[in-house]
Coordinates of C-alpha atoms and ligand atoms in Angstrom, one line a residue:
Chain A
M126 CA 20.1 -10.7 -36.2
A127 CA 16.7 -10.1 -35.1
A128 CA 16.1 -6.5 -33.6
L129 CA 15.6 -6.8 -29.5
L130 CA 12.6 -4.4 -30.3
D131 CA 11.0 -4.0 -33.4
V132 CA 8.1 -1.6 -33.1
K133 CA 6.0 -0.7 -36.6
N134 CA 3.4 1.9 -37.3
L135 CA 2.4 2.7 -33.6
G136 CA 0.2 5.1 -32.8
I137 CA -2.4 7.0 -30.4
S138 CA -5.0 9.8 -30.0
F139 CA -6.0 12.1 -27.5
G140 CA -9.2 13.5 -28.4
G141 CA -8.6 15.2 -31.7
L142 CA -4.8 15.4 -30.9
R143 CA -2.6 12.6 -32.9
A144 CA 0.4 12.6 -30.5
V145 CA 2.0 10.1 -31.8
N146 CA 1.3 8.7 -35.6
G147 CA 3.6 6.1 -37.8
F148 CA 5.6 5.4 -35.4
D149 CA 8.6 3.0 -36.4
I150 CA 11.7 1.5 -34.7
S151 CA 14.4 -0.5 -34.4
I152 CA 16.3 -1.3 -31.8
E153 CA 19.4 -4.0 -31.6
K154 CA 20.4 -6.0 -28.7
E155 CA 23.1 -3.8 -26.4
Q156 CA 22.6 -1.0 -28.4
L157 CA 21.8 2.9 -26.8
Y158 CA 19.7 4.6 -29.1
G159 CA 18.3 8.5 -28.7
L160 CA 15.0 9.6 -29.1
I161 CA 15.0 13.0 -29.5
G162 CA 11.8 16.2 -30.8
P163 CA 10.7 19.1 -29.4
N164 CA 8.5 19.5 -26.5
G165 CA 5.4 18.0 -27.1
A166 CA 7.0 16.0 -29.8
G167 CA 5.8 12.8 -28.6
K168 CA 8.4 10.9 -27.0
T169 CA 6.9 10.6 -23.4
T170 CA 3.8 9.1 -25.3
V171 CA 6.0 6.8 -27.0
F172 CA 7.5 5.4 -23.9
N173 CA 4.0 5.2 -22.1
L174 CA 2.4 3.6 -25.4
L175 CA 6.1 0.7 -25.3
T176 CA 4.9 0.2 -21.1
G177 CA 1.3 -0.2 -21.6
V178 CA 0.5 2.7 -19.7
Y179 CA -1.5 3.7 -22.5
K180 CA -2.8 1.4 -25.5
P181 CA -1.9 2.2 -29.0
D182 CA -4.6 2.6 -31.4
A183 CA -2.3 1.4 -34.0
G184 CA 0.9 -0.5 -34.5
K185 CA 3.0 -3.3 -33.4
V186 CA 5.1 -3.6 -30.7
I187 CA 7.1 -7.0 -30.7
L188 CA 10.3 -7.5 -28.2
D189 CA 12.6 -10.4 -28.4
G190 CA 10.4 -12.0 -30.7
Q191 CA 7.0 -11.6 -28.2
D192 CA 4.2 -9.3 -29.6
I193 CA 3.4 -7.2 -26.4
T194 CA 0.9 -4.8 -28.1
G195 CA -1.7 -3.6 -25.9
K196 CA -0.7 -5.4 -23.2
K197 CA -0.8 -4.3 -19.4
T198 CA 2.0 -2.8 -18.0
I199 CA 2.3 -5.4 -15.3
D200 CA 2.9 -8.0 -18.4
I201 CA 4.9 -5.8 -20.1
S202 CA 7.4 -5.4 -17.4
K203 CA 7.3 -8.9 -16.9
A204 CA 8.3 -9.1 -20.6
G205 CA 11.3 -7.3 -19.7
I206 CA 10.4 -3.4 -20.7
A207 CA 11.6 -1.5 -17.5
R208 CA 11.5 2.8 -17.5
T209 CA 12.0 5.8 -15.6
F210 CA 10.0 8.9 -15.6
Q211 CA 10.6 12.2 -16.9
N212 CA 8.8 13.6 -13.6
I213 CA 10.7 11.3 -11.2
R214 CA 8.2 8.5 -9.7
L215 CA 10.1 7.0 -6.9
F216 CA 8.5 5.3 -3.8
S217 CA 8.9 8.9 -1.6
K218 CA 8.1 7.3 1.9
L219 CA 10.4 4.1 1.0
S220 CA 14.2 3.9 2.0
V221 CA 16.5 3.9 -0.9
L222 CA 17.3 0.4 -0.1
D223 CA 13.5 -0.6 -0.4
N224 CA 12.6 1.5 -3.3
V225 CA 15.2 -1.5 -5.3
K226 CA 14.0 -4.3 -3.5
V227 CA 10.7 -3.0 -5.1
G228 CA 12.3 -3.3 -8.1
L229 CA 13.1 -7.1 -7.7
H230 CA 9.8 -8.0 -5.9
N231 CA 8.8 -10.3 -9.5
K232 CA 12.7 -11.9 -9.1
H233 CA 12.5 -13.2 -6.0
H234 CA 9.2 -15.1 -3.9
Y235 CA 8.0 -16.2 -0.5
S236 CA 4.6 -16.1 0.8
T237 CA 2.9 -13.9 2.7
I238 CA 2.7 -16.4 5.6
E239 CA 6.5 -17.0 5.5
G240 CA 6.8 -12.8 5.3
I241 CA 4.6 -12.5 8.4
L242 CA 5.8 -15.5 10.3
R243 CA 9.4 -14.4 9.6
L244 CA 10.2 -18.1 8.5
H245 CA 13.1 -19.5 6.8
G246 CA 12.4 -18.6 3.3
Y247 CA 11.3 -14.9 4.5
R248 CA 14.9 -14.5 5.8
K249 CA 17.0 -16.1 3.1
V250 CA 14.7 -14.7 0.3
E251 CA 15.5 -11.1 2.4
K252 CA 18.8 -11.4 2.4
E253 CA 19.5 -12.6 -1.4
M254 CA 17.3 -9.5 -2.1
N255 CA 19.4 -7.0 0.3
E256 CA 22.4 -8.3 -1.0
Q257 CA 21.5 -7.7 -5.0
A258 CA 19.9 -4.3 -4.0
M259 CA 23.3 -3.3 -2.2
E260 CA 24.9 -4.0 -5.5
L261 CA 23.0 -2.8 -7.5
L262 CA 23.1 0.3 -5.0
K263 CA 27.2 0.7 -5.4
V264 CA 26.6 0.7 -9.4
F265 CA 25.0 4.0 -8.9
D266 CA 27.4 5.1 -5.8
L267 CA 24.1 5.4 -4.0
A268 CA 24.9 2.8 -1.6
D269 CA 26.0 5.1 1.7
H270 CA 22.7 6.6 1.0
A271 CA 20.7 3.0 1.2
D272 CA 18.6 3.7 4.9
Y273 CA 17.6 7.6 3.8
L274 CA 14.3 8.4 2.4
A275 CA 13.7 8.3 -1.2
S276 CA 12.3 11.8 -1.1
N277 CA 15.4 13.0 0.9
L278 CA 17.8 12.5 -1.6
P279 CA 18.9 15.4 -3.6
Y280 CA 17.4 15.4 -7.8
G281 CA 20.6 14.3 -8.7
Q282 CA 20.6 10.7 -7.0
Q283 CA 16.9 10.7 -7.7
R284 CA 17.3 10.3 -11.2
R285 CA 19.8 7.8 -9.8
L286 CA 18.0 5.9 -7.8
E287 CA 15.2 5.7 -10.3
I288 CA 18.0 3.3 -13.0
A289 CA 18.9 1.1 -10.2
R290 CA 15.0 0.6 -9.6
A291 CA 14.1 0.2 -13.4
L292 CA 17.2 -2.2 -13.7
A293 CA 16.9 -4.3 -10.4
T294 CA 13.9 -5.7 -12.8
E295 CA 16.0 -7.1 -14.9
P296 CA 15.0 -6.1 -18.1
K297 CA 16.4 -6.9 -21.8
L298 CA 15.3 -2.9 -23.0
L299 CA 15.7 -0.3 -20.7
L300 CA 13.7 3.0 -20.9
L301 CA 15.3 6.4 -19.8
D302 CA 13.2 9.5 -19.8
E303 CA 15.2 12.5 -19.6
P304 CA 18.0 11.0 -17.2
A305 CA 19.8 14.1 -17.4
A306 CA 17.2 16.4 -17.0
G307 CA 18.1 19.2 -13.9
M308 CA 21.7 18.1 -13.9
N309 CA 24.6 20.1 -14.2
P310 CA 27.2 19.7 -16.9
N311 CA 29.2 17.4 -14.2
E312 CA 26.6 15.5 -12.9
T313 CA 25.7 14.7 -16.7
G314 CA 29.2 13.3 -17.0
E315 CA 28.7 11.0 -14.5
L316 CA 25.8 9.9 -15.3
M317 CA 26.4 9.3 -19.1
E318 CA 29.7 7.2 -17.4
M319 CA 27.1 5.2 -15.5
I320 CA 24.9 4.5 -18.6
Q321 CA 27.8 3.2 -20.6
F322 CA 28.8 1.4 -17.4
V323 CA 25.7 -0.4 -17.2
R324 CA 25.0 -1.3 -20.5
E325 CA 28.8 -3.3 -20.4
K326 CA 28.1 -4.6 -17.0
F327 CA 24.7 -6.1 -17.5
H328 CA 24.7 -6.0 -21.6
M329 CA 21.2 -3.6 -21.3
T330 CA 19.7 -2.0 -24.5
I331 CA 19.1 1.3 -23.9
L332 CA 16.4 3.5 -25.3
L333 CA 16.7 7.2 -23.9
I334 CA 14.9 10.2 -24.6
E335 CA 17.0 13.4 -24.2
H336 CA 17.4 17.2 -24.8
D337 CA 20.8 17.6 -23.6
M338 CA 22.7 17.1 -27.1
K339 CA 26.1 16.9 -25.8
L340 CA 25.1 13.2 -24.2
V341 CA 23.5 12.3 -27.1
S342 CA 25.6 12.5 -29.6
G343 CA 28.7 11.6 -26.8
I344 CA 27.0 7.9 -26.0
C345 CA 24.1 7.1 -28.7
E346 CA 24.8 5.1 -31.5
K347 CA 21.7 5.9 -33.3
L348 CA 19.0 8.4 -33.6
T349 CA 15.3 8.8 -33.9
V350 CA 13.6 12.6 -33.7
L351 CA 10.2 13.1 -33.3
N352 CA 8.4 15.8 -34.5
F353 CA 4.8 16.0 -34.0
G354 CA 3.9 12.8 -33.5
E355 CA 6.1 11.8 -36.5
V356 CA 9.3 10.2 -37.5
L357 CA 11.1 13.1 -38.5
A358 CA 14.8 11.5 -39.1
Q359 CA 16.5 8.3 -37.9
G360 CA 19.6 6.4 -38.3
D361 CA 23.6 7.0 -37.0
T362 CA 23.7 10.1 -34.5
A363 CA 26.4 11.6 -36.9
S364 CA 24.5 12.3 -39.9
V365 CA 20.9 12.8 -38.2
L366 CA 22.7 15.4 -35.8
N367 CA 23.8 16.9 -39.8
D368 CA 20.3 16.0 -41.0
P369 CA 19.4 20.0 -42.6
Q370 CA 15.9 19.4 -41.9
V371 CA 16.6 17.4 -38.5
I372 CA 18.8 21.5 -38.0
T373 CA 15.6 23.5 -38.4
A374 CA 13.0 21.6 -36.8
Y375 CA 15.0 20.8 -33.5
L376 CA 17.9 22.3 -33.4
G377 CA 17.1 25.2 -34.3
E378 CA 19.4 27.3 -36.2
Chain B
M155 CA 26.6 -12.5 26.4
R156 CA 28.9 -9.9 24.6
D157 CA 27.4 -11.5 21.4
R158 CA 24.1 -10.7 22.0
M159 CA 24.7 -6.9 23.3
K160 CA 26.3 -6.5 19.7
K161 CA 23.4 -7.5 17.8
I162 CA 21.0 -5.7 19.6
K163 CA 23.1 -2.7 19.0
N164 CA 23.3 -3.7 15.1
M165 CA 19.4 -3.7 15.3
N166 CA 18.3 -1.8 12.8
K167 CA 16.1 1.0 14.1
N168 CA 12.6 -0.3 12.4
T169 CA 13.3 -3.4 14.6
K170 CA 13.7 -2.3 17.6
S171 CA 11.1 0.7 17.0
N172 CA 8.4 -2.3 16.5
L173 CA 9.9 -4.3 19.6
I174 CA 9.2 -1.2 21.8
T175 CA 5.8 -1.0 21.0
Y176 CA 5.3 -4.2 22.0
G177 CA 6.8 -3.4 24.6
I178 CA 4.4 -1.1 25.7
V179 CA 1.2 -3.2 25.1
I180 CA 3.0 -5.5 27.8
V181 CA 4.2 -2.8 30.4
A182 CA 0.7 -1.2 30.0
F183 CA -1.1 -4.3 30.9
L184 CA 1.0 -5.4 33.4
V185 CA 0.3 -1.9 35.3
M186 CA -3.3 -2.2 34.3
Q187 CA -3.4 -5.8 35.8
T188 CA -1.4 -4.9 38.9
L189 CA -4.1 -1.6 40.1
I190 CA -7.2 -4.2 38.9
S191 CA -5.8 -6.8 41.1
T192 CA -5.1 -4.5 44.0
G193 CA -8.3 -3.1 43.4
S194 CA -7.1 0.2 43.0
I195 CA -9.3 1.0 40.0
S196 CA -12.6 2.0 39.8
S197 CA -14.8 -0.5 38.2
L198 CA -16.1 1.6 35.2
L199 CA -12.0 2.1 34.4
E200 CA -12.1 -1.9 34.9
G201 CA -15.0 -2.1 32.6
L202 CA -13.4 -0.3 29.8
M203 CA -10.3 -2.5 29.4
V204 CA -11.9 -4.8 26.9
P205 CA -14.0 -1.6 24.7
L206 CA -9.6 -0.2 24.8
C207 CA -8.4 -3.5 23.5
I208 CA -11.0 -3.7 20.6
Y209 CA -10.5 0.0 19.7
I210 CA -6.4 -0.1 20.0
I211 CA -7.1 -3.9 17.6
L212 CA -9.5 -1.8 15.5
A213 CA -7.4 1.5 14.9
V214 CA -4.0 -0.8 13.6
S215 CA -6.3 -3.0 11.1
L216 CA -7.4 0.5 9.6
N217 CA -4.1 2.0 9.7
L218 CA -2.9 -1.3 7.3
V219 CA -5.1 0.5 4.2
V220 CA -5.5 4.4 5.4
G221 CA -1.7 4.7 6.0
I222 CA -0.4 1.6 5.0
L223 CA -1.9 1.2 1.6
G224 CA -3.1 5.1 1.2
E225 CA -7.1 4.5 0.7
L226 CA -9.3 6.0 2.4
S227 CA -12.1 3.4 3.9
L228 CA -14.9 4.4 5.9
G229 CA -17.0 1.1 6.4
H230 CA -14.4 -0.8 8.7
A231 CA -17.0 -1.5 11.6
G232 CA -18.6 -3.3 8.9
F233 CA -16.3 -5.8 9.0
M234 CA -16.2 -5.7 12.7
C235 CA -19.4 -6.3 12.3
A236 CA -19.7 -9.5 10.4
G237 CA -17.0 -11.0 12.6
A238 CA -19.4 -10.3 16.0
F239 CA -22.6 -11.7 14.6
S240 CA -20.9 -14.9 12.9
S241 CA -18.9 -16.0 15.8
A242 CA -21.6 -14.6 18.6
F243 CA -24.0 -17.3 16.3
F244 CA -21.1 -20.2 16.4
S245 CA -21.1 -19.7 19.9
K246 CA -24.7 -19.4 21.4
C247 CA -25.2 -22.6 19.0
M248 CA -22.3 -24.1 20.3
K249 CA -22.8 -22.7 24.2
D250 CA -23.5 -26.8 25.6
V251 CA -21.7 -28.6 22.6
I252 CA -18.4 -27.4 23.3
E253 CA -18.0 -26.8 26.7
N254 CA -14.6 -25.6 26.8
G255 CA -14.4 -21.9 26.7
T256 CA -11.1 -21.6 25.4
L257 CA -11.3 -23.7 22.7
R258 CA -15.0 -22.5 22.1
F259 CA -13.6 -19.0 21.7
I260 CA -10.8 -19.9 19.9
L261 CA -13.0 -21.3 16.8
A262 CA -15.5 -18.7 17.2
L263 CA -12.4 -16.1 17.0
L264 CA -11.4 -18.3 13.8
I265 CA -14.7 -18.0 12.1
G266 CA -15.1 -14.2 13.3
I267 CA -11.9 -13.6 11.7
A268 CA -12.9 -15.5 8.1
V269 CA -16.2 -14.4 7.7
A270 CA -15.0 -10.8 7.8
A271 CA -11.9 -11.6 5.5
V272 CA -14.5 -13.2 3.2
F273 CA -16.7 -9.6 3.7
G274 CA -13.5 -7.9 3.0
I275 CA -12.6 -10.7 -0.4
I276 CA -16.4 -9.7 -1.5
I277 CA -16.6 -5.8 -1.2
G278 CA -13.2 -4.9 -1.9
I279 CA -13.2 -6.6 -5.5
P280 CA -15.3 -3.7 -6.4
V281 CA -14.7 -1.0 -4.1
L282 CA -11.1 -1.2 -4.8
R283 CA -11.1 -0.2 -8.6
L284 CA -12.0 3.1 -6.5
K285 CA -10.1 6.0 -5.6
G286 CA -9.7 8.6 -3.0
D287 CA -13.3 10.3 -2.3
Y288 CA -15.2 7.6 -4.3
L289 CA -13.8 4.7 -2.2
A290 CA -14.5 6.3 1.6
I291 CA -18.2 6.6 0.0
V292 CA -18.6 3.0 -1.0
T293 CA -16.9 1.3 1.8
L294 CA -19.4 3.6 3.9
A295 CA -22.4 2.3 2.5
F296 CA -21.3 -1.0 2.4
G297 CA -20.5 -1.1 6.2
E298 CA -24.0 0.3 6.4
I299 CA -25.5 -2.4 4.1
I300 CA -23.4 -4.9 6.5
K301 CA -25.1 -3.2 9.9
N302 CA -28.5 -3.7 8.4
L303 CA -28.4 -6.8 6.7
V304 CA -28.3 -8.2 10.3
N305 CA -31.3 -5.8 11.6
V306 CA -33.2 -8.0 9.2
V307 CA -32.3 -11.4 10.0
F308 CA -33.8 -13.8 12.1
I309 CA -32.2 -17.3 13.2
G310 CA -34.0 -20.2 14.8
K311 CA -33.4 -23.5 15.7
D312 CA -35.2 -26.5 16.6
A313 CA -35.5 -30.6 16.2
N314 CA -35.6 -30.2 12.4
G315 CA -32.6 -28.2 11.8
F316 CA -32.3 -24.2 11.0
H317 CA -35.4 -21.8 10.3
F318 CA -34.4 -18.8 9.0
S319 CA -36.5 -15.3 7.9
T320 CA -36.2 -11.9 6.9
K321 CA -39.8 -11.2 8.4
D322 CA -40.1 -12.1 12.0
V323 CA -39.5 -14.8 14.6
M324 CA -43.3 -15.9 13.4
D325 CA -42.2 -16.5 10.2
L326 CA -39.6 -19.4 11.3
N327 CA -42.1 -21.6 11.6
M328 CA -40.5 -23.4 14.6
E329 CA -41.3 -26.4 17.1
L330 CA -42.4 -25.5 19.9
D331 CA -38.9 -26.2 21.2
G332 CA -37.5 -24.0 19.4
E333 CA -34.8 -21.8 20.3
V334 CA -34.6 -17.9 18.4
I335 CA -31.0 -17.7 17.9
V336 CA -30.4 -14.4 16.1
N337 CA -33.6 -12.0 16.4
G338 CA -33.7 -9.3 14.1
P339 CA -33.2 -5.9 15.4
Q340 CA -32.8 -7.5 18.4
G341 CA -29.8 -9.3 18.1
I342 CA -28.0 -12.4 19.9
T343 CA -28.6 -12.8 23.5
G344 CA -26.9 -15.0 26.1
T345 CA -23.5 -15.1 24.1
P346 CA -21.5 -16.4 26.0
Q347 CA -19.2 -13.7 27.8
D348 CA -15.2 -15.3 27.0
S349 CA -13.5 -11.9 26.1
T350 CA -11.0 -11.1 28.7
F351 CA -8.4 -8.2 29.1
F352 CA -6.4 -10.9 28.8
I353 CA -7.3 -12.3 25.4
G354 CA -7.9 -8.7 24.0
V355 CA -4.3 -7.8 25.1
V356 CA -3.3 -11.2 23.2
L357 CA -5.5 -10.1 20.2
I358 CA -3.6 -6.9 20.4
L359 CA -0.5 -8.1 20.0
I360 CA -1.1 -10.8 17.5
T361 CA -3.0 -7.8 15.7
L362 CA 0.5 -5.7 16.2
F363 CA 2.4 -8.7 15.0
I364 CA 0.6 -9.3 11.9
V365 CA 0.8 -5.6 10.5
I366 CA 4.2 -4.7 11.3
N367 CA 5.6 -8.3 9.4
L368 CA 3.4 -7.6 6.7
V369 CA 4.6 -4.3 6.7
N370 CA 8.5 -4.9 6.7
S371 CA 8.0 -7.7 4.0
R372 CA 7.8 -8.1 0.4
D373 CA 4.0 -8.1 0.5
G374 CA 4.3 -4.9 2.8
R375 CA 6.9 -3.6 0.7
A376 CA 4.5 -3.8 -2.5
I377 CA 1.5 -2.1 -1.0
M378 CA 3.7 0.9 0.4
A379 CA 5.0 1.1 -3.5
I380 CA 1.1 1.1 -4.6
R381 CA 0.4 4.2 -1.9
D382 CA 3.8 6.2 -2.9
N383 CA 3.3 5.6 -6.5
R384 CA 0.7 4.1 -8.4
I385 CA 2.2 4.1 -11.6
A386 CA 6.0 3.5 -11.0
A387 CA 4.4 0.7 -9.3
E388 CA 3.5 -0.9 -12.3
S389 CA 6.4 -0.1 -14.2
V390 CA 8.2 -2.5 -12.3
G391 CA 5.7 -5.2 -12.4
I392 CA 3.7 -4.8 -8.8
N393 CA -0.1 -6.2 -9.2
I394 CA -2.2 -3.3 -7.8
T395 CA -5.4 -5.0 -7.9
K396 CA -4.0 -8.0 -5.8
Y397 CA -1.5 -6.0 -3.0
K398 CA -4.6 -3.6 -2.6
L399 CA -6.5 -6.5 -2.1
M400 CA -4.4 -8.1 0.5
A401 CA -4.3 -5.2 2.5
F402 CA -7.9 -4.7 2.5
T403 CA -8.4 -8.1 3.4
I404 CA -6.2 -8.3 6.1
S405 CA -7.4 -5.1 7.3
A406 CA -10.9 -6.4 7.4
A407 CA -10.3 -10.0 8.8
L408 CA -8.3 -8.1 12.0
A409 CA -11.4 -5.9 12.2
G410 CA -13.7 -9.2 12.4
G411 CA -11.2 -10.4 15.3
A412 CA -12.1 -7.1 16.9
G413 CA -16.0 -7.9 16.6
V414 CA -15.7 -11.7 18.0
L415 CA -14.1 -9.9 21.2
Y416 CA -17.0 -7.7 21.0
A417 CA -19.3 -10.1 20.6
H418 CA -18.2 -12.0 23.6
N419 CA -17.9 -9.2 26.2
L420 CA -21.5 -8.4 26.3
S421 CA -24.8 -10.5 26.7
T422 CA -26.7 -9.0 24.2
L423 CA -25.5 -8.2 21.0
T424 CA -27.4 -5.2 18.5
A425 CA -26.2 -3.6 15.5
N426 CA -26.8 0.2 15.3
T427 CA -25.2 2.9 14.2
N428 CA -22.4 3.5 17.9
N429 CA -21.6 -0.1 17.5
F430 CA -21.2 -0.7 13.7
G431 CA -22.2 2.1 11.5
Y432 CA -20.8 4.9 10.8
N433 CA -20.3 6.8 13.6
M434 CA -17.9 3.6 15.2
S435 CA -16.3 3.9 11.2
I436 CA -15.6 7.4 11.7
N437 CA -13.9 7.5 15.2
I438 CA -11.7 4.5 14.2
L439 CA -10.5 6.5 11.4
V440 CA -10.2 9.3 14.2
F441 CA -7.5 6.8 16.2
V442 CA -5.6 6.6 12.6
V443 CA -5.3 10.4 12.0
L444 CA -4.8 11.8 15.3
G445 CA -2.3 8.9 15.6
G446 CA -0.8 9.7 13.0
I447 CA -1.7 8.2 9.6
G448 CA 0.7 5.3 8.7
N449 CA 2.3 5.1 12.4
I450 CA 1.3 1.9 14.2
R451 CA 1.9 3.1 17.5
G452 CA 0.4 6.1 17.1
S453 CA -3.0 5.2 16.2
M454 CA -2.3 2.8 19.3
I455 CA -2.5 6.1 21.5
A456 CA -4.5 7.7 20.0
A457 CA -7.2 5.0 20.4
V458 CA -6.2 4.6 24.4
I459 CA -6.2 8.4 24.9
L460 CA -9.7 9.3 22.6
T461 CA -11.3 6.5 24.5
L462 CA -9.7 7.4 28.2
L463 CA -10.1 10.9 27.9
P464 CA -14.1 11.2 27.8
E465 CA -14.1 8.8 31.1
M466 CA -11.6 11.2 32.7
L467 CA -13.5 14.2 31.8
R468 CA -16.5 13.0 32.8
G469 CA -16.8 15.9 35.7
L470 CA -17.1 18.1 32.9
S471 CA -19.8 16.0 31.4
D472 CA -21.4 19.8 29.6
Y473 CA -17.5 20.2 27.8
R474 CA -17.1 16.4 26.9
M475 CA -18.1 16.6 23.7
L476 CA -17.0 20.2 23.2
I477 CA -13.6 19.1 23.8
Y478 CA -13.6 16.3 21.2
A479 CA -14.7 18.8 19.1
I480 CA -12.3 21.0 19.3
V481 CA -9.4 18.4 18.7
L482 CA -11.3 17.0 15.8
I483 CA -11.4 20.7 14.2
L484 CA -7.2 21.2 15.3
M485 CA -6.7 18.3 13.6
M486 CA -8.7 19.2 10.5
L487 CA -7.1 22.4 10.1
F488 CA -3.9 20.4 10.3
N489 CA -4.5 18.3 7.6
W490 CA -6.6 20.1 5.2
A491 CA -5.4 23.9 5.6
P492 CA -3.6 25.1 2.4
K493 CA -0.9 27.0 4.9
S494 CA -0.4 24.0 7.4
I495 CA -0.3 21.8 3.9
E496 CA 2.0 23.9 2.5
W497 CA 4.1 23.8 5.4
R498 CA 4.1 20.3 6.4
E499 CA 5.1 19.4 2.6
K500 CA 8.5 21.9 3.6
Y501 CA 9.0 20.1 6.5
L502 CA 7.4 17.3 7.6
S503 CA 7.2 16.1 3.7
F504 CA 3.6 13.6 3.6
G505 CA 1.6 16.3 1.4
K506 CA -1.1 14.4 -1.3
K507 CA -0.1 14.4 -4.9
K508 CA -1.9 15.7 -7.9
K509 CA -2.7 13.8 -10.5
E510 CA -1.7 14.3 -13.7
A511 CA -0.8 13.4 -17.1
V512 CA 2.0 10.5 -17.1
K513 CA 4.9 12.1 -17.8
Ligands
LIG192 N1 -3.1 11.8 -21.4 C1 -3.0 13.0 -22.5 N2 -4.0 13.4 -22.7 C2 -4.1 14.6 -23.3 N3 -2.9 14.6 -23.9 C3 -1.9 14.0 -23.5 C4 -2.0 13.3 -22.7 N4 -0.5 12.6 -22.4 C5 0.5 13.6 -23.5 N5 -0.6 14.5 -24.3 C6 0.0 15.1 -25.3 O1 0.9 14.2 -26.6 C7 1.8 15.6 -26.6 C8 2.6 14.8 -26.2 O2 3.1 14.6 -25.1 P1 4.3 14.3 -24.9 O3 4.3 14.5 -23.4 O4 4.8 12.8 -25.3 O5 5.5 14.5 -25.8 P2 7.2 14.8 -25.2 O6 7.7 15.0 -26.7 O7 7.6 14.3 -24.1 O8 7.4 16.6 -24.6 P3 8.5 16.4 -24.1 O9 10.0 16.9 -24.1 O10 8.6 18.5 -23.1 O11 8.6 16.1 -22.5 C9 1.7 16.6 -26.1 O12 0.6 17.2 -26.8 C10 0.6 16.5 -25.1 O13 -0.5 17.4 -24.4
LIG193 MG1 8.3 13.8 -22.0

C-alpha cells in the first residue's frame, strides 16, 4: 500500500543554519506517528515545510500521490493537511464556534451577496455549518463553551479547540505540534483518549510532535527522532525508544 | 404571538445588538425630523444633518478595514473623493436629460459607488501586500493622489462631444456653446442638490446593513480570522489576498456612497485637504478609534459627538480646538502608553500581537 505521506530528502536553511537536512518520513493511512527530538532540533520547521509556511530548498513531499512540494499554504490545506501550532494560534476575538466555522470555510459555500442579503443559501449553509461545528465541539468537550471568546478559554481547552478547527477542514493528515504542552497529567490523559478517538472516528492519519514521553509511548505506533535537523532514528515506538543513540541524544541518561 | 416572543427571546445577543443599532438610527432620525419640522432647531444645526450622515457612513465603512480587517488605512477620504466627483459629473451631465431627481440620484449613487470600488480594487491590490505603518503611509499617499488628480482635470462638453485636458479651460478647444463641466481646481459647479437628511439616513441604514451582515457571514468570519491570526487563517485554507481585498473594496465603495451624498449636498464641489485630503481621512480614523476599533455602533456615536461637539462648544470658540486636542491626546495615551497597554491586555484583551517565527 502506498503511504499517505511520503517525504524524501527535505531540507531548509535559515542563513547559515541548516535547520532541517535530508529529512525522510513515510506515514501510512490511519497511522499515529510521533516526531520527537530535543529543543531546536527542527521539528516545528518540518511542520512549517509540510504546510508551506516555509519553502524547502531540497526534497519532495508527496501527499496521497500528489506532489505538494513548495506549494502555498492555502493549496496544501485544500490538498488535505491541517495543523495545530506549538504557540496556540486561535482567532482570539471570535467565538469558539466561529473558530471552528472558519475551519469549515472551504467545505461550505454561499456567495457574498447571499450572505449580506441573508438569502436562502445563507440560512441553509449556516445551519449546516453550525451543526457540523457543534458536532466537532462535542468531540472535544467544548460544546458548552461554544459562545465563549476563544481567548477566554483555559489553556488546555484552547489546545483542543485548535485541533477541532484543524479537523473542520476535513484533512487527510493532521499535524499536531506539542498538543499536550502546558497540560497537567490529567488533561494529558484526556487528550490522549481524544486523539485516539479522533483517529478511529474520522479514520485520521496523525503526525504529532511531543515532548511528553508518556503520551508518545502511549499512543504513537511509529517514531522519528530528529536531532540537529537530521533523522537520528526511525521505526516502531518501542525499538526507537530503546535505541542507545536516542537515549544519549534525547532521553538523556 | 407567543411564538414570536419566544423567537425574540432566543435571538442571540448579536442579533439583538444589531437591531438596537438600527433602532438608534431610526429613532434619532424621527426625533431630529420632528424637531426640524416644528422649527425648534437652529438652521445651522439643521444644515449639519447631511454632513453628519456622511461622517457616520465614512466612520462605519472605515471600521470595516481598521476594526474588522485590522489594517490601518489613511486614504479613506480619497475613495469618498472618487465617488463624489464621478457622481457629480454624471448628475451635471444628466441634469437636463433625466428630469426625475430621485432616479438621477440613484443612478449617480450607483456610479459613485462603482467608481470608488474600482479605485479600491486598483489601489488595494498593490497596497494590501504591506502591513501596519507601511500600509498606512501608502494609503495616505494614494488618498492624496486621488485628491490631487481631480484638481488637474478639465472636462468640457459641446456639440462635438466631450473635451478633456489637464492644462486649463482654453486647452479644451471647445466651440462657443461649450460648457465646462469639471474646471480643475474650481471643481464642479451646479450639481443638482439632491441630498436630503432622509436620503442620508437611508444610506446609513444600508451601510450598516451591509457591514453588519457581512461581518456575520462566512466572508466576514474569514476577514476577522485574518485579523486575529493570519498564519492560522492561511493554515485552514483562507485566501488572504481575496478577503483583504474584499474588505478594502467594500469599504471604499461605501465611502464612495458618502462622497455622492457630499457632492449632491453642495452646489460647488472642489477637492481640498479638508474635505478629501488627509485631514478628513484622519478625522474619520479618529471617529473609529474613539468609538472603539471594531465597534460599529461606537464609530457611529463617536462621529455624532465629534461633529456636534465643536458646534455645541461654539461659545467657547477659543477652547474648541484645545478640548478636541485634549480628547485626542487622552485617546493616544489610552491606546499606546505601555502601562495602559498592559492594563488593557489584562482586562480588555485587545493588545497588539508581536511578530515572531512561526511556532
Ligand atoms: N524563521 C526562522 N528564522 C530563523 N531561524 C529559524 C526560523 N524558524 C526556526 N529557526 C531555527 O531553526 C531551528 C529549529 O527550530 P524549530 O522551531 O523547528 O525547533 P523545534 O524542534 O520545534 O524545537 P522545540 O522543541 O523547542 O519546539 C532553531 O535553531 C530555530 O532557531
Ligand atoms: Mg517546536
